[in-house]
mmCIF file of C-alpha atoms in Angstrom:
data_model
loop_
_atom_site.group_PDB
_atom_site.id
_atom_site.type_symbol
_atom_site.label_atom_id
_atom_site.label_comp_id
_atom_site.label_asym_id
_atom_site.label_seq_id
_atom_site.Cartn_x
_atom_site.Cartn_y
_atom_site.Cartn_z
ATOM 1 C CA MET A 1 5.825 -56.743 3.395
ATOM 2 C CA GLY A 2 7.916 -54.190 5.287
ATOM 3 C CA HIS A 3 7.079 -50.520 5.096
ATOM 4 C CA THR A 4 7.938 -47.245 6.813
ATOM 5 C CA LEU A 5 5.246 -44.595 7.303
ATOM 6 C CA LEU A 6 6.561 -41.043 7.128
ATOM 7 C CA ALA A 7 5.598 -38.782 10.016
ATOM 8 C CA THR A 8 4.486 -35.731 8.022
ATOM 9 C CA HIS A 9 2.321 -34.966 4.999
ATOM 10 C CA LYS A 10 5.036 -33.881 2.581
ATOM 11 C CA THR A 11 5.582 -33.661 -1.134
ATOM 12 C CA ASP A 12 8.421 -35.452 -2.892
ATOM 13 C CA ALA A 13 10.705 -33.941 -5.518
ATOM 14 C CA ARG A 14 10.365 -37.279 -7.285
ATOM 15 C CA GLY A 15 7.110 -37.663 -9.165
ATOM 16 C CA ASN A 16 4.996 -40.778 -9.060
ATOM 17 C CA ARG A 17 5.797 -41.143 -12.764
ATOM 18 C CA ASP A 18 9.475 -41.219 -11.784
ATOM 19 C CA GLY A 19 8.741 -44.298 -9.677
ATOM 20 C CA TYR A 20 7.354 -46.019 -12.768
ATOM 21 C CA ILE A 21 10.334 -45.054 -14.926
ATOM 22 C CA ALA A 22 12.843 -46.070 -12.228
ATOM 23 C CA ALA A 23 11.180 -49.474 -11.987
ATOM 24 C CA MET A 24 11.131 -49.905 -15.767
ATOM 25 C CA LEU A 25 14.818 -49.003 -16.104
ATOM 26 C CA GLU A 26 15.633 -51.759 -13.618
ATOM 27 C CA LEU A 27 13.210 -54.267 -15.141
ATOM 28 C CA MET A 28 14.370 -53.699 -18.711
ATOM 29 C CA ALA A 29 17.999 -54.036 -17.652
ATOM 30 C CA GLU A 30 17.245 -57.330 -15.908
ATOM 31 C CA ASN A 31 14.873 -58.871 -18.444
ATOM 32 C CA GLN A 32 15.285 -58.582 -22.221
ATOM 33 C CA ASN A 33 11.620 -59.509 -22.720
ATOM 34 C CA ILE A 34 10.204 -56.398 -21.081
ATOM 35 C CA VAL A 35 9.085 -53.606 -23.436
ATOM 36 C CA HIS A 36 7.293 -50.264 -23.120
ATOM 37 C CA ILE A 37 4.667 -48.994 -25.566
ATOM 38 C CA ASP A 38 3.449 -45.395 -25.430
ATOM 39 C CA CYS A 39 0.621 -43.530 -27.142
ATOM 40 C CA ASP A 40 2.319 -40.256 -28.083
ATOM 41 C CA LEU A 41 2.577 -39.240 -24.425
ATOM 42 C CA MET A 42 6.195 -40.146 -23.825
ATOM 43 C CA GLY A 43 7.061 -36.714 -22.465
ATOM 44 C CA CYS A 44 4.366 -36.689 -19.799
ATOM 45 C CA ILE A 45 5.869 -39.579 -17.825
ATOM 46 C CA ASN A 46 9.528 -39.154 -18.920
ATOM 47 C CA VAL A 47 9.654 -42.182 -21.219
ATOM 48 C CA GLY A 48 12.580 -40.499 -22.944
ATOM 49 C CA LYS A 49 14.781 -42.109 -20.310
ATOM 50 C CA LEU A 50 13.632 -45.557 -21.428
ATOM 51 C CA GLN A 51 14.015 -44.620 -25.087
ATOM 52 C CA LYS A 52 17.588 -43.505 -24.502
ATOM 53 C CA ALA A 53 18.544 -46.585 -22.500
ATOM 54 C CA PHE A 54 16.573 -49.191 -24.482
ATOM 55 C CA PRO A 55 15.652 -47.725 -27.898
ATOM 56 C CA GLU A 56 14.998 -51.155 -29.398
ATOM 57 C CA ARG A 57 12.394 -51.965 -26.720
ATOM 58 C CA THR A 58 10.638 -48.595 -26.353
ATOM 59 C CA PHE A 59 7.863 -47.949 -28.867
ATOM 60 C CA ASN A 60 5.545 -45.056 -29.701
ATOM 61 C CA ALA A 61 2.245 -46.299 -31.122
ATOM 62 C CA GLY A 62 0.957 -42.774 -31.664
ATOM 63 C CA ILE A 63 -2.535 -41.592 -30.774
ATOM 64 C CA ALA A 64 -3.970 -45.065 -31.403
ATOM 65 C CA GLU A 65 -4.687 -46.734 -28.081
ATOM 66 C CA GLN A 66 -6.682 -49.637 -29.527
ATOM 67 C CA ASN A 67 -3.801 -50.485 -31.839
ATOM 68 C CA ALA A 68 -1.321 -50.112 -28.988
ATOM 69 C CA VAL A 69 -3.162 -52.728 -26.917
ATOM 70 C CA GLY A 70 -3.366 -55.023 -29.938
ATOM 71 C CA VAL A 71 0.361 -54.654 -30.499
ATOM 72 C CA ALA A 72 1.009 -55.273 -26.814
ATOM 73 C CA ALA A 73 -1.101 -58.433 -26.889
ATOM 74 C CA GLY A 74 0.706 -59.643 -29.995
ATOM 75 C CA MET A 75 4.050 -59.064 -28.300
ATOM 76 C CA ALA A 76 2.851 -60.882 -25.183
ATOM 77 C CA ALA A 77 1.794 -63.838 -27.340
ATOM 78 C CA THR A 78 5.391 -64.146 -28.531
ATOM 79 C CA GLY A 79 6.814 -64.220 -24.998
ATOM 80 C CA LEU A 80 7.454 -60.527 -24.394
ATOM 81 C CA ILE A 81 6.145 -58.634 -21.334
ATOM 82 C CA PRO A 82 4.671 -55.321 -22.533
ATOM 83 C CA TYR A 83 3.793 -52.295 -20.440
ATOM 84 C CA MET A 84 1.553 -49.822 -22.307
ATOM 85 C CA HIS A 85 0.852 -46.237 -21.237
ATOM 86 C CA SER A 86 -1.689 -43.545 -22.042
ATOM 87 C CA PHE A 87 -3.828 -41.109 -20.111
ATOM 88 C CA GLY A 88 -6.276 -43.050 -17.935
ATOM 89 C CA CYS A 89 -9.295 -41.960 -19.978
ATOM 90 C CA PHE A 90 -7.784 -43.442 -23.137
ATOM 91 C CA ALA A 91 -6.106 -46.406 -21.432
ATOM 92 C CA ALA A 92 -9.525 -47.467 -20.137
ATOM 93 C CA ARG A 93 -12.530 -46.254 -22.125
ATOM 94 C CA ARG A 94 -10.992 -46.014 -25.562
ATOM 95 C CA CYS A 95 -9.247 -49.381 -25.733
ATOM 96 C CA PHE A 96 -11.294 -51.474 -23.316
ATOM 97 C CA ASP A 97 -12.630 -53.944 -25.890
ATOM 98 C CA GLN A 98 -9.106 -54.726 -27.080
ATOM 99 C CA ALA A 99 -7.844 -55.017 -23.501
ATOM 100 C CA PHE A 100 -10.735 -57.286 -22.516
ATOM 101 C CA LEU A 101 -10.449 -59.650 -25.490
ATOM 102 C CA SER A 102 -6.885 -59.487 -26.783
ATOM 103 C CA ALA A 103 -5.273 -59.461 -23.345
ATOM 104 C CA GLY A 104 -7.810 -60.488 -20.676
ATOM 105 C CA TYR A 105 -9.694 -63.225 -22.521
ATOM 106 C CA SER A 106 -6.448 -64.443 -24.090
ATOM 107 C CA LYS A 107 -4.757 -64.566 -20.663
ATOM 108 C CA LEU A 108 -1.738 -62.584 -21.836
ATOM 109 C CA PRO A 109 0.556 -60.491 -19.595
ATOM 110 C CA VAL A 110 -0.290 -56.996 -20.796
ATOM 111 C CA HIS A 111 0.256 -54.282 -18.187
ATOM 112 C CA ILE A 112 -1.686 -51.096 -18.911
ATOM 113 C CA ILE A 113 -0.696 -47.837 -17.221
ATOM 114 C CA GLY A 114 -3.356 -45.121 -16.997
ATOM 115 C CA SER A 115 -1.924 -41.770 -15.939
ATOM 116 C CA ASP A 116 -3.745 -38.778 -14.425
ATOM 117 C CA PRO A 117 -6.602 -40.720 -12.797
ATOM 118 C CA GLY A 118 -9.606 -38.839 -11.448
ATOM 119 C CA VAL A 119 -9.118 -35.235 -10.375
ATOM 120 C CA THR A 120 -5.353 -35.443 -10.947
ATOM 121 C CA ALA A 121 -6.119 -34.748 -14.633
ATOM 122 C CA MET A 122 -6.764 -31.149 -13.499
ATOM 123 C CA PHE A 123 -6.563 -28.703 -16.434
ATOM 124 C CA ASN A 124 -7.013 -31.428 -19.046
ATOM 125 C CA GLY A 125 -10.646 -31.202 -18.006
ATOM 126 C CA ALA A 126 -13.755 -33.324 -18.264
ATOM 127 C CA THR A 127 -12.867 -35.275 -21.401
ATOM 128 C CA HIS A 128 -9.555 -36.388 -19.873
ATOM 129 C CA MET A 129 -10.734 -36.924 -16.279
ATOM 130 C CA PRO A 130 -11.374 -40.645 -15.717
ATOM 131 C CA PHE A 131 -13.618 -41.390 -12.764
ATOM 132 C CA GLU A 132 -14.548 -44.852 -14.100
ATOM 133 C CA ASP A 133 -11.273 -46.255 -15.469
ATOM 134 C CA ALA A 134 -10.640 -48.767 -12.683
ATOM 135 C CA ALA A 135 -14.286 -49.880 -12.760
ATOM 136 C CA LEU A 136 -13.862 -51.151 -16.311
ATOM 137 C CA TYR A 137 -10.835 -53.263 -15.440
ATOM 138 C CA LEU A 138 -12.474 -54.563 -12.264
ATOM 139 C CA THR A 139 -14.960 -56.358 -14.532
ATOM 140 C CA VAL A 140 -12.258 -58.376 -16.314
ATOM 141 C CA PRO A 141 -11.897 -61.882 -14.818
ATOM 142 C CA ASP A 142 -8.579 -62.344 -12.999
ATOM 143 C CA ALA A 143 -7.294 -58.862 -13.896
ATOM 144 C CA VAL A 144 -5.113 -56.965 -11.414
ATOM 145 C CA VAL A 145 -6.129 -53.362 -10.605
ATOM 146 C CA ILE A 146 -3.838 -51.041 -8.634
ATOM 147 C CA ASP A 147 -4.202 -47.447 -7.384
ATOM 148 C CA SER A 148 -0.750 -46.501 -6.090
ATOM 149 C CA CYS A 149 -0.066 -43.520 -3.851
ATOM 150 C CA ASP A 150 3.546 -42.345 -4.163
ATOM 151 C CA TYR A 151 6.974 -42.817 -5.748
ATOM 152 C CA VAL A 152 8.075 -45.718 -3.568
ATOM 153 C CA GLN A 153 4.836 -47.668 -3.890
ATOM 154 C CA THR A 154 4.593 -47.112 -7.637
ATOM 155 C CA LYS A 155 8.149 -48.312 -8.167
ATOM 156 C CA ALA A 156 7.661 -51.412 -6.046
ATOM 157 C CA LEU A 157 4.334 -52.437 -7.562
ATOM 158 C CA THR A 158 5.452 -51.738 -11.141
ATOM 159 C CA LYS A 159 8.248 -54.242 -10.604
ATOM 160 C CA LYS A 160 5.847 -56.780 -9.067
ATOM 161 C CA LEU A 161 3.578 -56.541 -12.124
ATOM 162 C CA ALA A 162 6.286 -58.179 -14.227
ATOM 163 C CA GLU A 163 5.399 -61.444 -12.468
ATOM 164 C CA VAL A 164 1.643 -61.142 -13.092
ATOM 165 C CA PRO A 165 0.672 -63.680 -15.798
ATOM 166 C CA GLY A 166 -2.358 -61.791 -17.149
ATOM 167 C CA LEU A 167 -3.895 -58.362 -17.697
ATOM 168 C CA SER A 168 -3.282 -55.565 -15.217
ATOM 169 C CA TYR A 169 -4.172 -51.894 -14.877
ATOM 170 C CA LEU A 170 -2.151 -49.407 -12.805
ATOM 171 C CA ARG A 171 -3.475 -45.906 -12.084
ATOM 172 C CA LEU A 172 -0.466 -43.581 -12.242
ATOM 173 C CA ILE A 173 -0.518 -40.180 -10.539
ATOM 174 C CA ARG A 174 2.026 -37.970 -12.255
ATOM 175 C CA LYS A 175 2.367 -35.145 -9.709
ATOM 176 C CA ASN A 176 0.644 -33.248 -6.864
ATOM 177 C CA PHE A 177 0.591 -36.070 -4.336
ATOM 178 C CA LYS A 178 1.896 -36.516 -0.808
ATOM 179 C CA THR A 179 4.630 -39.013 -0.011
ATOM 180 C CA ILE A 180 3.421 -41.676 2.401
ATOM 181 C CA TYR A 181 6.209 -44.260 2.577
ATOM 182 C CA GLY A 182 9.927 -44.293 3.263
ATOM 183 C CA ASP A 183 12.344 -45.613 0.656
ATOM 184 C CA ASP A 184 12.828 -48.931 2.467
ATOM 185 C CA SER A 185 9.160 -49.869 2.001
ATOM 186 C CA ASP A 186 7.961 -52.803 -0.080
ATOM 187 C CA PHE A 187 4.522 -54.030 -1.049
ATOM 188 C CA GLU A 188 2.722 -57.130 -2.243
ATOM 189 C CA ILE A 189 0.003 -57.145 -4.877
ATOM 190 C CA GLY A 190 -3.297 -58.049 -3.226
ATOM 191 C CA LYS A 191 -2.168 -57.250 0.328
ATOM 192 C CA GLY A 192 -3.323 -54.039 1.986
ATOM 193 C CA VAL A 193 -1.242 -52.126 4.532
ATOM 194 C CA THR A 194 -2.550 -51.100 7.965
ATOM 195 C CA LEU A 195 -1.110 -47.654 8.697
ATOM 196 C CA LYS A 196 -3.072 -46.782 11.845
ATOM 197 C CA THR A 197 -4.948 -49.012 14.258
ATOM 198 C CA GLY A 198 -8.136 -47.936 16.034
ATOM 199 C CA LYS A 199 -11.326 -49.340 17.529
ATOM 200 C CA ASP A 200 -14.174 -47.057 16.393
ATOM 201 C CA VAL A 201 -14.066 -47.005 12.570
ATOM 202 C CA THR A 202 -12.050 -48.422 9.665
ATOM 203 C CA ILE A 203 -10.998 -46.078 6.850
ATOM 204 C CA ILE A 204 -9.930 -47.816 3.636
ATOM 205 C CA ALA A 205 -8.265 -45.611 1.021
ATOM 206 C CA SER A 206 -5.755 -45.562 -1.831
ATOM 207 C CA GLY A 207 -3.940 -43.191 -4.183
ATOM 208 C CA ILE A 208 -4.285 -39.482 -3.406
ATOM 209 C CA MET A 209 -7.017 -40.277 -0.877
ATOM 210 C CA LEU A 210 -4.592 -42.048 1.431
ATOM 211 C CA ASP A 211 -3.066 -38.805 2.677
ATOM 212 C CA GLU A 212 -6.567 -37.405 3.204
ATOM 213 C CA ALA A 213 -7.431 -40.531 5.196
ATOM 214 C CA LEU A 214 -4.400 -40.008 7.430
ATOM 215 C CA LYS A 215 -5.383 -36.370 7.969
ATOM 216 C CA ALA A 216 -8.887 -37.537 8.826
ATOM 217 C CA GLU A 217 -7.479 -39.976 11.371
ATOM 218 C CA GLU A 218 -5.627 -37.105 13.041
ATOM 219 C CA GLN A 219 -8.793 -34.990 13.185
ATOM 220 C CA LEU A 220 -10.868 -37.850 14.553
ATOM 221 C CA ARG A 221 -8.234 -38.673 17.160
ATOM 222 C CA GLY A 222 -8.383 -35.044 18.307
ATOM 223 C CA GLU A 223 -12.098 -35.572 18.934
ATOM 224 C CA GLY A 224 -11.592 -38.794 20.842
ATOM 225 C CA ILE A 225 -12.479 -41.112 17.954
ATOM 226 C CA SER A 226 -10.084 -43.964 17.215
ATOM 227 C CA ALA A 227 -9.700 -44.962 13.533
ATOM 228 C CA THR A 228 -7.915 -47.716 11.675
ATOM 229 C CA VAL A 229 -6.454 -46.559 8.339
ATOM 230 C CA ILE A 230 -5.786 -49.132 5.626
ATOM 231 C CA ASP A 231 -3.956 -48.527 2.359
ATOM 232 C CA MET A 232 -5.817 -50.742 -0.120
ATOM 233 C CA HIS A 233 -3.492 -50.112 -3.054
ATOM 234 C CA THR A 234 -4.743 -53.222 -4.845
ATOM 235 C CA TRP A 235 -8.449 -53.094 -5.697
ATOM 236 C CA LYS A 236 -8.295 -56.498 -7.365
ATOM 237 C CA PRO A 237 -7.450 -59.013 -6.047
ATOM 238 C CA LEU A 238 -8.860 -57.408 -2.906
ATOM 239 C CA ASP A 239 -7.441 -58.166 0.540
ATOM 240 C CA GLU A 240 -10.695 -59.566 1.907
ATOM 241 C CA GLU A 241 -9.060 -61.016 5.014
ATOM 242 C CA LEU A 242 -7.778 -57.617 6.131
ATOM 243 C CA ILE A 243 -11.112 -55.914 5.396
ATOM 244 C CA LEU A 244 -13.105 -58.475 7.373
ATOM 245 C CA ARG A 245 -10.705 -58.520 10.304
ATOM 246 C CA SER A 246 -10.762 -54.736 10.625
ATOM 247 C CA ALA A 247 -14.541 -54.536 10.147
ATOM 248 C CA GLU A 248 -14.966 -57.009 12.986
ATOM 249 C CA GLU A 249 -12.642 -54.966 15.208
ATOM 250 C CA THR A 250 -14.242 -51.554 14.559
ATOM 251 C CA GLY A 251 -17.825 -52.354 13.545
ATOM 252 C CA CYS A 252 -18.061 -49.896 10.631
ATOM 253 C CA VAL A 253 -16.147 -48.897 7.506
ATOM 254 C CA VAL A 254 -15.506 -45.811 5.355
ATOM 255 C CA THR A 255 -13.943 -46.063 1.904
ATOM 256 C CA ALA A 256 -12.225 -43.128 0.165
ATOM 257 C CA GLU A 257 -11.341 -43.093 -3.521
ATOM 258 C CA ASN A 258 -10.507 -40.703 -6.362
ATOM 259 C CA HIS A 259 -13.061 -42.526 -8.526
ATOM 260 C CA GLN A 260 -16.802 -43.025 -8.912
ATOM 261 C CA ALA A 261 -17.845 -44.334 -5.505
ATOM 262 C CA SER A 262 -20.588 -46.468 -7.040
ATOM 263 C CA CYS A 263 -18.260 -48.736 -8.997
ATOM 264 C CA GLY A 264 -14.734 -48.715 -7.588
ATOM 265 C CA LEU A 265 -12.993 -49.423 -4.296
ATOM 266 C CA GLY A 266 -16.130 -48.691 -2.271
ATOM 267 C CA SER A 267 -18.277 -51.095 -4.241
ATOM 268 C CA ALA A 268 -15.597 -53.786 -4.077
ATOM 269 C CA VAL A 269 -15.437 -53.448 -0.287
ATOM 270 C CA ALA A 270 -19.246 -53.344 -0.097
ATOM 271 C CA ASN A 271 -19.476 -56.651 -1.978
ATOM 272 C CA VAL A 272 -17.195 -58.317 0.562
ATOM 273 C CA LEU A 273 -18.977 -56.904 3.604
ATOM 274 C CA ALA A 274 -22.480 -57.615 2.306
ATOM 275 C CA LYS A 275 -21.640 -61.251 1.749
ATOM 276 C CA LYS A 276 -19.424 -62.049 4.723
ATOM 277 C CA TYR A 277 -19.722 -59.454 7.505
ATOM 278 C CA PRO A 278 -22.428 -56.764 7.101
ATOM 279 C CA VAL A 279 -21.543 -53.551 8.940
ATOM 280 C CA PRO A 280 -22.371 -49.877 8.283
ATOM 281 C CA LEU A 281 -20.421 -48.597 5.258
ATOM 282 C CA GLU A 282 -20.013 -45.029 3.986
ATOM 283 C CA ARG A 283 -18.328 -44.276 0.664
ATOM 284 C CA VAL A 284 -16.352 -41.099 -0.050
ATOM 285 C CA GLY A 285 -15.701 -40.587 -3.750
ATOM 286 C CA ILE A 286 -17.145 -39.107 -6.919
ATOM 287 C CA GLN A 287 -20.936 -39.168 -6.708
ATOM 288 C CA GLU A 288 -22.323 -39.659 -10.232
ATOM 289 C CA ARG A 289 -20.622 -36.631 -11.766
ATOM 290 C CA PHE A 290 -18.449 -35.845 -14.761
ATOM 291 C CA GLY A 291 -15.097 -34.100 -14.563
ATOM 292 C CA GLN A 292 -14.256 -30.436 -15.106
ATOM 293 C CA VAL A 293 -11.314 -28.078 -15.511
ATOM 294 C CA GLY A 294 -9.552 -26.805 -12.406
ATOM 295 C CA PRO A 295 -6.599 -27.075 -10.020
ATOM 296 C CA GLN A 296 -6.507 -30.213 -7.908
ATOM 297 C CA ASP A 297 -7.243 -28.527 -4.576
ATOM 298 C CA PHE A 298 -10.380 -26.931 -6.054
ATOM 299 C CA LEU A 299 -11.482 -30.221 -7.588
ATOM 300 C CA MET A 300 -10.978 -32.168 -4.379
ATOM 301 C CA GLU A 301 -13.173 -29.681 -2.535
ATOM 302 C CA GLU A 302 -15.726 -29.602 -5.362
ATOM 303 C CA TYR A 303 -16.080 -33.395 -5.408
ATOM 304 C CA HIS A 304 -15.922 -33.794 -1.602
ATOM 305 C CA LEU A 305 -12.642 -35.700 -1.512
ATOM 306 C CA LEU A 306 -11.105 -33.964 1.510
ATOM 307 C CA ALA A 307 -10.198 -35.192 4.978
ATOM 308 C CA SER A 308 -13.216 -33.307 6.348
ATOM 309 C CA ASP A 309 -15.477 -35.378 4.103
ATOM 310 C CA ILE A 310 -13.913 -38.578 5.427
ATOM 311 C CA VAL A 311 -14.364 -37.335 8.995
ATOM 312 C CA SER A 312 -18.048 -36.656 8.330
ATOM 313 C CA ALA A 313 -18.497 -40.086 6.736
ATOM 314 C CA ALA A 314 -16.743 -41.746 9.679
ATOM 315 C CA LYS A 315 -19.076 -40.080 12.172
ATOM 316 C CA THR A 316 -22.091 -41.158 10.132
ATOM 317 C CA ALA A 317 -20.828 -44.736 9.956
ATOM 318 C CA ILE A 318 -20.234 -44.807 13.706
ATOM 319 C CA SER A 319 -23.732 -43.436 14.381
ATOM 320 C CA ARG A 320 -25.202 -46.280 12.332
ATOM 321 C CA LYS A 321 -23.641 -48.997 14.482
ATOM 322 C CA GLY A 322 -26.728 -48.937 16.660
#
């Protein structure tokens, strides 16, 4: 798919949540079967715009995530295409049994949106800071799991989810992210994007970690180290072909994720490499810790999610090539 990489690390006046709402406004106008269900968090991602435009297809289930998924599955069974939103901690942990059975096992198109993933939960603190949300959905057979990075990517992939015939989970950053792609960019579920090409190390990242990966590439290049940077926005189905091709070209890999490193993007990549092309792998991410209250820049430093951490991991991976 075509994409344009912006030259600078800049913020966007449009929030990532605005990409979701823009996509839903278009989808709901095009397809009468598409509905949105919220869990009393309509204000946090601007669902009021959907409610105003399509009041008969925008629902508030209240603070009852399990019921919301059950309702969504029931709607899907009648031919509707429901998107359901809550904070990532509730959209994953709290309603996982219903998502697994009512949607996943039943092979129904229920698209769950989990906002404020990882450290982007900031001042909502430990109870609302999901470091394991994607891991749960990665265990569901044939589920789609996406960690999008900016407005343009979120809008494009939200629209593509309408064609997915089963359960999906999209991690939705609301704010405090850097814009990576130009407005003419498009994406395909299950296909990663190579943003930089190098010969010494492959860096695979997604979400808020993609900008850190690009900063790391700049730092490494300044030290004479050439890095490939891949945006792996879809964690499942994983773009194994791209991973293996890049691993063969560079000989080592670093993954970077705003998630527990032991059970997310890094582990998914590790499974592919261990089976098909073993090379040194270093994983940057949350290391067996719970969340806490704080601004995002503090949290990213506290949990070692910065470009400098990726640079260090890249040098370690390169040193292990033997």
